[in-house]
Amino acid sequence: MKTLIPVFGDQLSHELSSLAGQYKNSCIVLMVEVDEETGYVPHHKSKIAYILSAMRHHAEDLRRAGWTVDYVGLTDAENSGSFTGEVARAIERHKVSALRVTEAGEWRVKAMLDSWPDRFDVQVTILPDDRFLCTHAEFERWAKDRKQLRMEYFYRDMRRKSGLLMNADAPEGGQWNFDTENRKPAKRDLVMPEPLHFAPDDITQGVLKMVEERFAGNIGKTAKFGFAVTREDALKQQKHFLDHALPNFGDYQDAMLTGKPFLWHSILSPYINSGLLDPLELCRAVEEKYQAGKVPINAAEGFIRQIIGWREYVRGIYWSAGPEYVDSNALAAHRPLPAFYWTGETDMHCLSQAIGQTIEFSYAHHIQRLMVTGNFALLAGLDPKAVHEWYLAVYADAYEWVELPNSLGMSQFADGGVLASKPYAASGAYINRMSDYCSHCRYDVKQRVGSKACPFNALYWEFIARNKDKLRKNPRMAMPYRNWDRMTEADKVALRDQAQQFLETLG
Ligand code: FAD
Ligand code: DLZ
Ligand code: SF4
């Protein structure tokens, strides 16, 4: 019996469940580059190049490990353009009698896989993706009967389950969470490590050339493309992060600096999400650094929380919320995305920095995504679906299961509070506290009205006023509403006028 094993671009792991326990000489691994995937949103050029190059390298790795890999390139003449079309052609080509596949990472592709048993006259087996700590059923059990889902409690269960940073039943250091120590603004004169740059080899150069031709109109530059595209190189970046950036990761996790795109972040998400790196292996390596006394507890705990806490939690929300989650718009926001999200051309320095580095590197760190581009979109009332599609397109680590709850839920509050207990809305003061952006900006962060006033300030109050019926009852929003109520009518009118005038300039 011959078995076909399709492996998708986010399944680049040797221990994938569909490969486990199979006889290599009776299987064909199928990897396909298809228009359907390169085109469901207008992905950043570097994101496409990263995924396709990593796929091509992974195919070589699998061959070296003894697998037979059938690889269909994007420009192959007969390419049908879809996963289903390519599986149909491969079933014919190889005369297979069985199909094994690890479950899809998103609703769109899941619907496709679910149609395969009816469509193909072969035995179809869909296996769970066991590269996560929490199974779908476990998340459902955890979420069931809870009035509110909160990451912190989920995270504690994941600590207990994994045993990471645990002393029997107690958390290492006596606390579950050291986040209060992780909010330091950074100074320019601190020495920070640059992530490793991996010079494109022949395969990557071929992909980059093809991407520049075929996706010329897409956002993004590729001149500085330096992603690892093999597990071996991704492990080098992992080690580089553990040795040089992790010790300061906690302290400066929320900081932002002009011209410093990476600070002490790991830049590992593209590798974790495509399967080149194993998230639990990485967390164990972080724990070892802590146990060896090389990194403080706030860094180790903070990093591990991002992975076994936030990453697993957003995946649970994505699958439990269902395919209709994407249509949520609890704050009824409908403004189209301003053009500067695609060009970075705006006088607002914080936005031009966050978007500029996104165009250059297909990367921005969490606080830039949440408190600069996300916060602006929230305050300006941008359409959450357009915002979601932008995040899905522009970041090399973006797959819907992880991007959607972060953008639509965490950053836009469009799910009405399923994921987060309150909107992440902030005036310019927050950005000023956590960055040096405001000192390079043509706007004055201290002013609320007038031609020099920082737009985030009036937009913040406009957001508070516009959404009072929806947010006033939220206990975590009591303080902003108290402050709004204390303002004079004249101040309120001036702020709302200022915001409206600014919004009109967005087109
Ligand atoms: P680090 O700061 O070094 O963090 C370490 C790791 O923790 C990351 O590599 C990532 O795997 C994990 N992590 C941290 N925060 C989160 C989170 N909130 N959700 C899930 N995993 C997390 N992350 C993605 O992987 N893909 C996305 O498409 C994505 N879209 C986002 C959109 C918005 C609006 C926001 C606010 C956040 C988004 N995130 C996304 C989460 C986070 O911003 C990125 O994981 C992080 O910036 C990746 O950079 P890094 O590897 O240097 O992370
Ligand atoms: C994101 C992406 C892109 C741009 N191209 C491909 C591709 O051509 N072939 C492929 O197998 N995967 C690609 N991917 C990743 C897929 O979108 C991702 O693996 C699916 O969403 C899985 O659910
Ligand atoms: Fe951004 Fe306002 Fe600061 Fe300018 S002044 S960088 S617009 S927060």
Coordinates of C-alpha atoms and ligand atoms in Angstrom, one line a residue:
M1 CA 0.0 0.0 0.0
K2 CA 1.4 3.4 -1.0
T3 CA 0.7 6.4 1.1
L4 CA 0.7 10.1 0.1
I5 CA 1.7 12.5 2.9
P6 CA 1.0 16.2 2.0
V7 CA 3.2 18.5 4.1
F8 CA 2.2 22.2 4.2
G9 CA 4.4 25.2 4.6
D10 CA 3.8 25.4 8.4
Q11 CA 4.5 21.7 8.9
L12 CA 8.3 21.8 8.4
S13 CA 9.1 19.5 11.4
H14 CA 10.8 16.1 11.1
E15 CA 8.6 14.8 14.0
L16 CA 5.3 15.7 12.3
S17 CA 2.5 13.4 13.3
S18 CA 1.7 12.4 9.7
L19 CA 5.3 11.2 9.2
A20 CA 5.6 9.4 12.6
G21 CA 5.8 5.6 12.5
Q22 CA 5.6 5.4 8.7
Y23 CA 7.8 3.2 6.5
K24 CA 9.7 5.6 4.3
N25 CA 9.9 3.3 1.4
S26 CA 6.1 3.0 1.1
C27 CA 5.4 6.8 1.4
I28 CA 5.5 9.8 -0.9
V29 CA 5.8 13.1 0.8
L30 CA 4.1 15.8 -1.2
M31 CA 5.1 19.5 -0.9
V32 CA 3.5 22.1 -3.1
E33 CA 3.8 25.8 -3.7
V34 CA 0.4 27.0 -4.7
D35 CA -1.2 30.3 -5.8
E36 CA -4.0 29.7 -3.3
E37 CA -1.6 30.0 -0.4
T38 CA 0.6 32.7 -1.8
G39 CA -2.5 34.8 -2.7
Y40 CA -5.1 34.5 0.0
V41 CA -3.8 37.8 1.3
P42 CA -1.2 40.0 -0.4
H43 CA 1.7 38.6 1.7
H44 CA 4.9 40.6 2.3
K45 CA 7.5 39.5 -0.3
S46 CA 9.9 38.4 2.4
K47 CA 7.2 36.3 4.1
I48 CA 6.6 34.4 0.8
A49 CA 10.3 34.0 0.2
Y50 CA 10.9 32.8 3.7
I51 CA 8.2 30.1 3.5
L52 CA 9.0 28.9 0.1
S53 CA 12.7 28.7 0.7
A54 CA 12.2 27.0 4.0
M55 CA 9.9 24.5 2.2
R56 CA 12.5 23.8 -0.5
H57 CA 15.2 23.3 2.1
H58 CA 13.0 21.1 4.2
A59 CA 12.3 18.9 1.2
E60 CA 16.0 18.5 0.8
D61 CA 16.4 17.6 4.5
L62 CA 13.6 15.0 4.3
R63 CA 15.3 13.5 1.2
R64 CA 18.5 13.3 3.1
A65 CA 16.7 11.5 5.9
G66 CA 15.5 8.9 3.4
W67 CA 12.0 10.1 2.4
T68 CA 10.8 10.3 -1.2
V69 CA 9.6 13.9 -1.7
D70 CA 7.6 15.0 -4.6
Y71 CA 7.9 18.8 -4.8
V72 CA 5.8 21.0 -7.0
G73 CA 7.2 24.5 -7.6
L74 CA 5.0 27.6 -8.0
T75 CA 6.0 28.1 -11.6
D76 CA 5.7 24.4 -12.7
A77 CA 3.6 24.3 -15.8
E78 CA 1.0 21.8 -14.6
N79 CA 0.6 23.4 -11.2
S80 CA -3.2 23.5 -10.5
G81 CA -2.8 26.3 -8.0
S82 CA -4.5 24.6 -5.0
F83 CA -3.7 22.0 -2.3
T84 CA -6.7 19.9 -3.4
G85 CA -5.8 20.1 -7.1
E86 CA -2.2 19.1 -6.3
V87 CA -3.2 16.2 -4.1
A88 CA -5.6 15.0 -6.8
R89 CA -2.7 15.1 -9.4
A90 CA -0.3 13.4 -7.0
I91 CA -2.8 10.6 -6.2
E92 CA -3.0 9.9 -10.0
R93 CA 0.7 10.3 -10.5
H94 CA 1.8 7.9 -7.7
K95 CA -1.2 5.6 -7.7
V96 CA -1.5 5.8 -3.9
S97 CA -4.2 4.1 -1.9
A98 CA -4.0 6.1 1.3
L99 CA -3.6 9.7 2.3
R100 CA -2.2 10.8 5.7
V101 CA -2.1 14.4 6.7
T102 CA -1.5 16.4 9.9
E103 CA -4.5 18.7 10.6
A104 CA -4.6 22.1 9.1
G105 CA -3.5 25.2 11.0
E106 CA -6.5 27.3 10.0
W107 CA -10.3 27.1 9.3
R108 CA -9.9 27.8 5.6
V109 CA -7.5 24.9 5.1
K110 CA -9.4 22.6 7.5
A111 CA -12.5 23.0 5.4
M112 CA -10.4 21.8 2.4
L113 CA -9.0 18.8 4.2
D114 CA -12.4 17.8 5.5
S115 CA -13.7 17.6 1.9
W116 CA -10.9 15.1 1.0
P117 CA -12.5 11.9 2.2
D118 CA -15.5 12.5 -0.1
R119 CA -13.5 13.8 -2.9
F120 CA -10.8 11.2 -3.2
D121 CA -11.2 7.5 -3.6
V122 CA -8.4 6.6 -1.1
Q123 CA -8.3 6.1 2.6
V124 CA -7.8 9.5 4.3
T125 CA -6.4 9.9 7.8
I126 CA -6.2 13.4 9.4
L127 CA -3.9 13.4 12.5
P128 CA -3.8 15.9 15.3
D129 CA -1.0 18.4 15.3
D130 CA 1.0 17.4 18.4
R131 CA 3.5 20.3 18.2
F132 CA 1.4 22.1 20.8
L133 CA 1.2 21.6 24.6
C134 CA -2.6 21.9 24.8
T135 CA -4.9 19.8 22.7
H136 CA -8.2 21.1 21.3
A137 CA -10.2 18.9 23.7
E138 CA -8.1 20.1 26.7
F139 CA -8.7 23.7 25.8
E140 CA -12.4 23.1 25.4
R141 CA -12.5 21.4 28.8
W142 CA -10.6 24.3 30.4
A143 CA -12.9 27.0 28.7
K144 CA -16.2 25.2 29.4
D145 CA -18.3 26.8 32.1
R146 CA -15.9 29.7 32.7
K147 CA -17.6 33.1 32.5
Q148 CA -14.4 34.7 31.4
L149 CA -11.4 33.2 29.7
R150 CA -8.1 34.7 31.1
M151 CA -4.7 33.8 29.9
E152 CA -3.1 33.9 33.3
Y153 CA -5.1 30.9 34.7
F154 CA -4.7 28.9 31.5
Y155 CA -0.9 29.6 31.7
R156 CA -0.7 28.3 35.2
D157 CA -2.2 25.0 34.0
M158 CA 0.3 24.9 31.2
R159 CA 3.1 25.4 33.7
R160 CA 1.8 22.6 35.8
K161 CA 1.4 20.4 32.8
S162 CA 4.8 21.0 31.3
G163 CA 6.6 21.2 34.7
L164 CA 8.5 24.3 33.4
L165 CA 9.8 26.5 36.2
M166 CA 8.0 24.5 38.8
N167 CA 9.1 23.2 42.2
A168 CA 6.7 20.4 42.8
D169 CA 3.3 22.3 42.8
A170 CA 4.8 25.7 43.4
P171 CA 6.1 28.2 40.8
E172 CA 9.8 28.9 40.8
G173 CA 10.6 32.1 42.5
G174 CA 7.4 32.0 44.5
Q175 CA 5.3 33.8 41.9
W176 CA 3.6 32.7 38.7
N177 CA 4.3 35.9 36.9
F178 CA 7.0 38.6 37.0
D179 CA 5.5 41.0 34.5
T180 CA 5.7 44.0 36.8
E181 CA 9.5 43.8 36.4
N182 CA 9.2 43.8 32.6
R183 CA 8.2 47.3 31.8
K184 CA 11.5 49.2 31.6
P185 CA 12.0 51.8 28.8
A186 CA 15.3 51.2 27.0
K187 CA 18.2 53.6 26.6
R188 CA 20.0 54.0 23.3
D189 CA 23.4 53.5 24.9
L190 CA 22.6 50.0 26.2
V191 CA 24.4 47.3 24.1
M192 CA 21.9 45.1 22.3
P193 CA 22.6 42.1 20.1
E194 CA 21.6 42.1 16.5
P195 CA 19.9 38.9 15.3
L196 CA 22.0 36.7 13.1
H197 CA 21.8 37.4 9.4
F198 CA 21.8 34.3 7.1
A199 CA 23.1 35.2 3.7
P200 CA 20.8 33.8 1.1
D201 CA 22.2 30.6 -0.5
D202 CA 21.4 29.6 -4.1
I203 CA 18.0 28.2 -3.3
T204 CA 17.0 31.3 -1.4
Q205 CA 18.4 33.6 -4.1
G206 CA 16.3 31.7 -6.7
V207 CA 13.2 32.1 -4.6
L208 CA 13.9 35.8 -4.0
K209 CA 14.2 36.4 -7.7
M210 CA 11.0 34.6 -8.5
V211 CA 9.2 36.5 -5.7
E212 CA 10.5 39.9 -6.9
E213 CA 9.1 39.1 -10.4
R214 CA 5.9 37.4 -9.5
F215 CA 4.9 39.5 -6.5
A216 CA 6.3 42.8 -7.6
G217 CA 3.2 44.7 -6.4
N218 CA 3.2 43.2 -2.9
I219 CA 4.3 45.1 0.1
G220 CA 7.9 44.7 1.3
K221 CA 11.5 44.8 0.5
T222 CA 13.8 41.8 0.3
A223 CA 17.2 43.6 0.1
K224 CA 18.0 42.8 3.7
F225 CA 16.5 39.3 3.6
G226 CA 18.4 37.3 6.3
F227 CA 16.0 34.7 7.7
A228 CA 17.2 31.3 8.5
V229 CA 15.6 28.8 6.1
T230 CA 16.8 25.6 7.7
R231 CA 16.4 24.0 11.1
E232 CA 20.1 24.1 11.5
D233 CA 20.3 27.9 11.0
A234 CA 17.1 28.5 13.0
L235 CA 18.8 26.6 15.9
K236 CA 21.8 29.0 15.5
Q237 CA 19.5 32.0 16.0
Q238 CA 17.9 30.2 19.0
K239 CA 21.3 29.8 20.6
H240 CA 22.3 33.3 19.7
F241 CA 19.1 34.6 21.4
L242 CA 19.6 32.4 24.5
D243 CA 23.2 33.5 24.9
H244 CA 23.0 37.2 24.1
A245 CA 19.4 38.6 24.3
L246 CA 17.5 36.5 26.8
P247 CA 19.1 37.9 29.9
N248 CA 17.6 41.3 29.1
F249 CA 14.5 40.0 27.4
G250 CA 12.3 40.6 30.4
D251 CA 13.5 44.0 31.4
Y252 CA 13.0 45.6 28.0
Q253 CA 10.2 43.5 26.6
D254 CA 7.9 46.5 26.1
A255 CA 10.5 49.0 25.1
M256 CA 10.8 50.7 21.6
L257 CA 13.7 52.7 20.2
T258 CA 14.1 54.6 16.9
G259 CA 16.1 52.6 14.4
K260 CA 16.3 49.5 16.6
P261 CA 13.8 47.0 15.2
F262 CA 14.8 44.0 17.3
L263 CA 16.0 45.1 20.7
W264 CA 16.2 42.0 23.0
H265 CA 13.5 40.0 21.2
S266 CA 14.1 36.5 20.0
I267 CA 13.0 36.9 16.3
L268 CA 12.1 33.2 16.5
S269 CA 8.4 33.3 15.7
P270 CA 8.7 32.6 12.0
Y271 CA 10.7 29.4 12.8
I272 CA 8.5 28.2 15.6
N273 CA 5.3 28.7 13.6
S274 CA 6.6 27.1 10.4
G275 CA 7.9 24.1 12.4
L276 CA 11.7 24.6 12.1
L277 CA 11.9 25.1 15.9
D278 CA 10.1 23.1 18.6
P279 CA 8.5 25.5 21.1
L280 CA 8.9 23.2 24.1
E281 CA 12.5 22.3 23.3
L282 CA 13.1 26.1 23.3
C283 CA 11.3 26.6 26.6
R284 CA 13.4 23.8 28.2
A285 CA 16.5 25.5 26.9
V286 CA 15.4 28.8 28.5
E287 CA 14.7 27.0 31.8
E288 CA 18.2 25.5 31.7
K289 CA 19.7 29.0 31.3
Y290 CA 17.8 30.1 34.3
Q291 CA 18.9 27.0 36.3
A292 CA 22.5 27.6 35.3
G293 CA 22.2 31.1 36.8
K294 CA 22.7 32.8 33.3
V295 CA 19.4 34.6 33.2
P296 CA 17.1 36.2 35.8
I297 CA 13.7 34.7 36.6
N298 CA 11.8 37.7 35.1
A299 CA 13.4 37.0 31.7
A300 CA 13.0 33.2 31.8
E301 CA 9.4 33.3 33.2
G302 CA 8.4 36.2 30.8
F303 CA 9.7 34.3 27.8
I304 CA 8.2 30.9 28.7
R305 CA 4.8 32.7 29.4
Q306 CA 4.8 34.0 25.8
I307 CA 5.1 30.5 24.4
I308 CA 3.2 28.1 26.7
G309 CA 0.9 30.9 27.8
W310 CA 0.0 33.4 25.1
R311 CA 0.8 31.2 22.1
E312 CA -1.1 28.2 23.3
Y313 CA -4.0 30.4 24.6
V314 CA -4.5 32.3 21.3
R315 CA -4.6 28.9 19.5
G316 CA -7.2 27.6 21.9
I317 CA -9.3 30.8 21.4
Y318 CA -9.0 30.6 17.6
W319 CA -10.3 27.0 17.4
S320 CA -12.9 27.3 20.1
A321 CA -14.3 30.6 18.7
G322 CA -15.1 29.0 15.3
P323 CA -14.8 30.2 11.7
E324 CA -17.2 33.1 12.3
Y325 CA -14.8 34.8 14.8
V326 CA -13.2 36.6 11.9
D327 CA -16.4 38.6 11.3
S328 CA -16.6 39.9 14.9
N329 CA -16.9 43.7 15.1
A330 CA -18.1 44.4 18.6
L331 CA -17.1 48.1 18.5
A332 CA -18.8 48.6 15.0
A333 CA -15.6 50.0 13.5
H334 CA -15.8 50.6 9.8
R335 CA -13.1 53.1 8.7
P336 CA -10.8 51.8 5.9
L337 CA -7.1 51.2 6.5
P338 CA -5.2 54.4 5.7
A339 CA -2.7 54.1 2.8
F340 CA 0.3 54.7 5.2
Y341 CA -0.1 51.2 6.6
W342 CA 1.2 50.0 3.2
T343 CA 3.9 52.7 2.7
G344 CA 5.0 53.9 6.2
E345 CA 4.6 57.4 5.0
T346 CA 3.2 59.4 7.9
D347 CA 4.4 62.2 10.1
M348 CA 3.6 60.1 13.1
H349 CA 7.1 58.9 13.9
C350 CA 6.0 55.9 16.0
L351 CA 3.9 54.6 13.1
S352 CA 6.5 55.3 10.5
Q353 CA 9.0 53.4 12.6
A354 CA 6.8 50.4 13.2
I355 CA 5.5 50.2 9.6
G356 CA 8.9 51.1 8.1
Q357 CA 10.7 48.2 9.8
T358 CA 7.7 46.0 8.9
I359 CA 8.3 46.8 5.2
E360 CA 12.0 46.3 5.5
F361 CA 12.1 43.1 7.7
S362 CA 8.6 41.7 7.8
Y363 CA 9.0 42.0 11.5
A364 CA 7.8 44.2 14.4
H365 CA 7.9 43.2 18.0
H366 CA 4.8 42.7 20.1
I367 CA 4.5 46.2 21.6
Q368 CA 4.9 47.8 18.3
R369 CA 2.1 45.6 16.9
L370 CA -0.1 46.1 19.9
M371 CA 0.5 49.6 21.1
V372 CA 1.5 51.5 17.9
T373 CA -0.2 50.0 14.8
G374 CA -2.9 48.2 16.7
N375 CA -3.6 51.0 19.1
F376 CA -3.9 53.5 16.3
A377 CA -6.3 51.3 14.4
L378 CA -8.4 50.8 17.5
L379 CA -8.5 54.5 18.4
A380 CA -9.2 55.5 14.8
G381 CA -12.0 52.9 14.4
L382 CA -10.5 51.1 11.5
D383 CA -12.4 48.1 10.2
P384 CA -11.1 45.1 12.3
K385 CA -11.2 42.7 9.3
A386 CA -9.0 45.0 7.2
V387 CA -6.7 45.4 10.2
H388 CA -6.5 41.6 10.6
E389 CA -5.8 41.1 6.9
W390 CA -3.0 43.6 7.1
Y391 CA -1.3 41.8 10.0
L392 CA -1.8 38.4 8.3
A393 CA -0.1 39.8 5.2
V394 CA 2.8 41.7 6.5
Y395 CA 4.5 39.5 9.1
A396 CA 6.7 36.5 8.3
D397 CA 5.3 34.7 11.4
A398 CA 1.6 35.3 10.5
Y399 CA -0.7 32.3 10.2
E400 CA -4.4 32.9 10.9
W401 CA -4.6 30.8 14.0
V402 CA -2.1 33.0 15.8
E403 CA -2.5 36.3 14.1
L404 CA -6.4 36.6 14.2
P405 CA -6.9 36.4 18.0
N406 CA -4.0 38.7 18.5
S407 CA -5.2 41.3 16.0
L408 CA -9.0 41.1 16.1
G409 CA -9.2 40.0 19.7
M410 CA -6.3 41.4 21.7
S411 CA -5.6 44.5 19.7
Q412 CA -9.0 45.6 18.3
F413 CA -11.3 44.3 21.0
A414 CA -13.6 43.3 18.1
D415 CA -14.6 40.1 19.9
G416 CA -16.0 42.2 22.7
G417 CA -13.7 40.8 25.4
V418 CA -13.4 37.1 24.7
L419 CA -9.6 37.2 24.7
A420 CA -8.8 40.3 26.7
S421 CA -10.5 41.9 29.7
K422 CA -10.2 45.4 28.3
P423 CA -9.2 47.3 25.1
Y424 CA -5.5 48.0 24.8
A425 CA -6.2 51.7 24.1
A426 CA -3.7 54.3 25.1
S427 CA -2.9 58.0 24.4
G428 CA 0.5 59.2 23.3
A429 CA 1.7 59.2 26.9
Y430 CA 2.2 55.4 26.8
I431 CA 4.2 55.5 23.6
N432 CA 6.3 58.4 25.1
R433 CA 6.9 56.4 28.3
M434 CA 8.1 53.2 26.5
S435 CA 10.1 54.7 23.6
D436 CA 12.1 57.6 22.3
Y437 CA 9.8 58.0 19.3
C438 CA 8.1 61.2 20.5
S439 CA 11.4 63.1 20.7
H440 CA 11.9 62.5 17.0
C441 CA 8.3 63.4 16.0
R442 CA 6.9 66.5 14.4
Y443 CA 3.9 66.2 16.8
D444 CA 4.1 67.2 20.5
V445 CA 3.0 64.3 22.7
K446 CA 2.1 66.7 25.6
Q447 CA -0.4 68.6 23.5
R448 CA -4.0 67.5 23.1
V449 CA -5.4 70.1 20.7
G450 CA -3.9 72.3 18.0
S451 CA -1.9 71.7 14.9
K452 CA 1.1 70.2 16.7
A453 CA -0.9 68.0 19.1
C454 CA -0.1 64.3 19.0
P455 CA -3.0 62.6 17.2
F456 CA -3.1 59.7 19.6
N457 CA -4.3 62.1 22.4
A458 CA -7.5 63.4 20.9
L459 CA -8.1 60.0 19.2
Y460 CA -7.9 58.3 22.6
W461 CA -10.7 60.5 24.1
E462 CA -12.7 60.2 21.0
F463 CA -12.5 56.4 21.3
I464 CA -13.6 56.7 25.0
A465 CA -16.5 59.0 24.1
R466 CA -17.6 57.0 21.0
N467 CA -17.7 53.7 22.8
K468 CA -19.2 54.8 26.1
D469 CA -22.3 52.6 25.7
K470 CA -20.2 49.5 25.1
L471 CA -17.3 50.1 27.5
R472 CA -18.4 52.2 30.4
K473 CA -19.7 49.2 32.4
N474 CA -16.4 47.4 32.1
P475 CA -14.8 47.7 35.6
R476 CA -11.3 48.0 34.1
M477 CA -12.5 51.1 32.1
A478 CA -13.8 52.9 35.2
M479 CA -10.8 55.2 35.5
P480 CA -10.8 56.6 31.9
Y481 CA -14.6 57.2 32.2
R482 CA -14.1 59.0 35.5
N483 CA -11.5 61.2 33.9
W484 CA -13.8 61.8 30.8
D485 CA -16.7 62.7 33.1
R486 CA -14.6 65.2 35.0
M487 CA -13.7 67.2 31.8
T488 CA -15.6 70.4 31.0
E489 CA -18.0 70.3 28.0
A490 CA -15.8 72.7 26.2
D491 CA -12.8 70.4 26.6
K492 CA -14.8 67.4 25.4
V493 CA -16.0 69.3 22.3
A494 CA -12.5 70.5 21.5
L495 CA -11.0 67.0 21.8
R496 CA -13.7 65.4 19.7
D497 CA -13.4 68.2 17.1
Q498 CA -9.6 67.7 17.0
A499 CA -10.0 64.0 16.5
Q500 CA -12.6 64.4 13.8
Q501 CA -10.5 66.9 11.9
F502 CA -7.6 64.4 12.0
L503 CA -9.7 61.5 11.0
E504 CA -10.8 63.4 7.9
T505 CA -7.2 63.6 6.8
L506 CA -7.0 59.8 6.6
G507 CA -9.1 59.7 3.5
Ligands
FAD1 P1 9.5 37.5 21.3 O1 9.1 38.8 21.9 O2 10.9 37.1 21.4 O3 8.6 36.4 22.1 C1 8.9 35.0 22.1 C2 7.9 34.1 21.5 O4 6.7 34.1 22.2 C3 7.5 34.5 20.0 O5 8.4 34.1 19.1 C4 6.2 33.9 19.9 O6 6.3 32.6 19.5 C5 5.6 33.9 21.3 N1 4.6 35.0 21.5 C6 4.8 36.1 22.1 N2 3.7 36.8 22.2 C7 2.7 36.1 21.6 C8 1.4 36.3 21.4 N3 0.7 37.3 21.8 N4 0.7 35.3 20.7 C9 1.4 34.2 20.3 N5 2.7 34.0 20.5 C10 3.3 34.9 21.2 N6 2.7 36.3 16.7 C11 2.8 35.3 15.8 O7 3.6 34.4 16.0 N7 2.2 35.5 14.6 C12 1.4 36.5 14.3 O8 0.8 36.6 13.2 C13 1.2 37.5 15.3 N8 0.4 38.5 15.0 C14 0.2 39.5 16.0 C15 -0.6 40.6 15.7 C16 -0.9 41.5 16.7 C17 -1.8 42.7 16.5 C18 -0.2 41.4 18.0 C19 -0.4 42.4 19.0 C20 0.6 40.3 18.2 C21 0.9 39.4 17.2 N9 1.7 38.3 17.5 C22 1.9 37.3 16.5 C23 2.4 38.1 18.8 C24 3.8 38.7 18.9 O9 3.7 40.0 18.5 C25 4.8 37.9 18.1 O10 4.8 36.6 18.4 C26 6.2 38.4 18.4 O11 6.3 39.8 18.1 C27 7.2 37.7 17.5 O12 8.5 38.2 17.6 P2 9.6 37.5 18.5 O13 9.8 36.1 17.9 O14 10.8 38.3 18.5 O15 8.9 37.4 19.9
DLZ2 C1 1.8 31.1 3.9 C2 2.1 30.1 2.9 C3 2.5 30.5 1.6 C4 2.7 32.0 1.3 N1 2.7 29.7 0.6 C5 2.5 28.3 0.8 C6 2.7 27.4 -0.2 O1 2.9 27.7 -1.4 N2 2.6 26.1 0.1 C7 2.3 25.6 1.3 O2 2.3 24.4 1.6 N3 2.1 26.5 2.3 C8 2.2 27.8 2.1 N4 2.0 28.7 3.1 C9 1.7 28.2 4.4 C10 0.2 27.7 4.4 O3 -0.7 28.8 4.2 C11 -0.1 27.0 5.7 O4 0.7 26.0 5.8 C12 -1.6 26.6 5.8 O5 -2.3 27.7 6.1 C13 -1.8 25.5 6.7 O6 -3.1 25.6 7.3
SF4_3 FE1 3.6 58.9 18.0 FE2 2.4 61.0 19.1 FE3 4.8 60.3 20.0 FE4 4.5 61.3 17.5 S1 4.1 62.4 19.5 S2 5.7 59.5 18.1 S3 2.5 60.5 16.9 S4 2.9 59.1 20.1

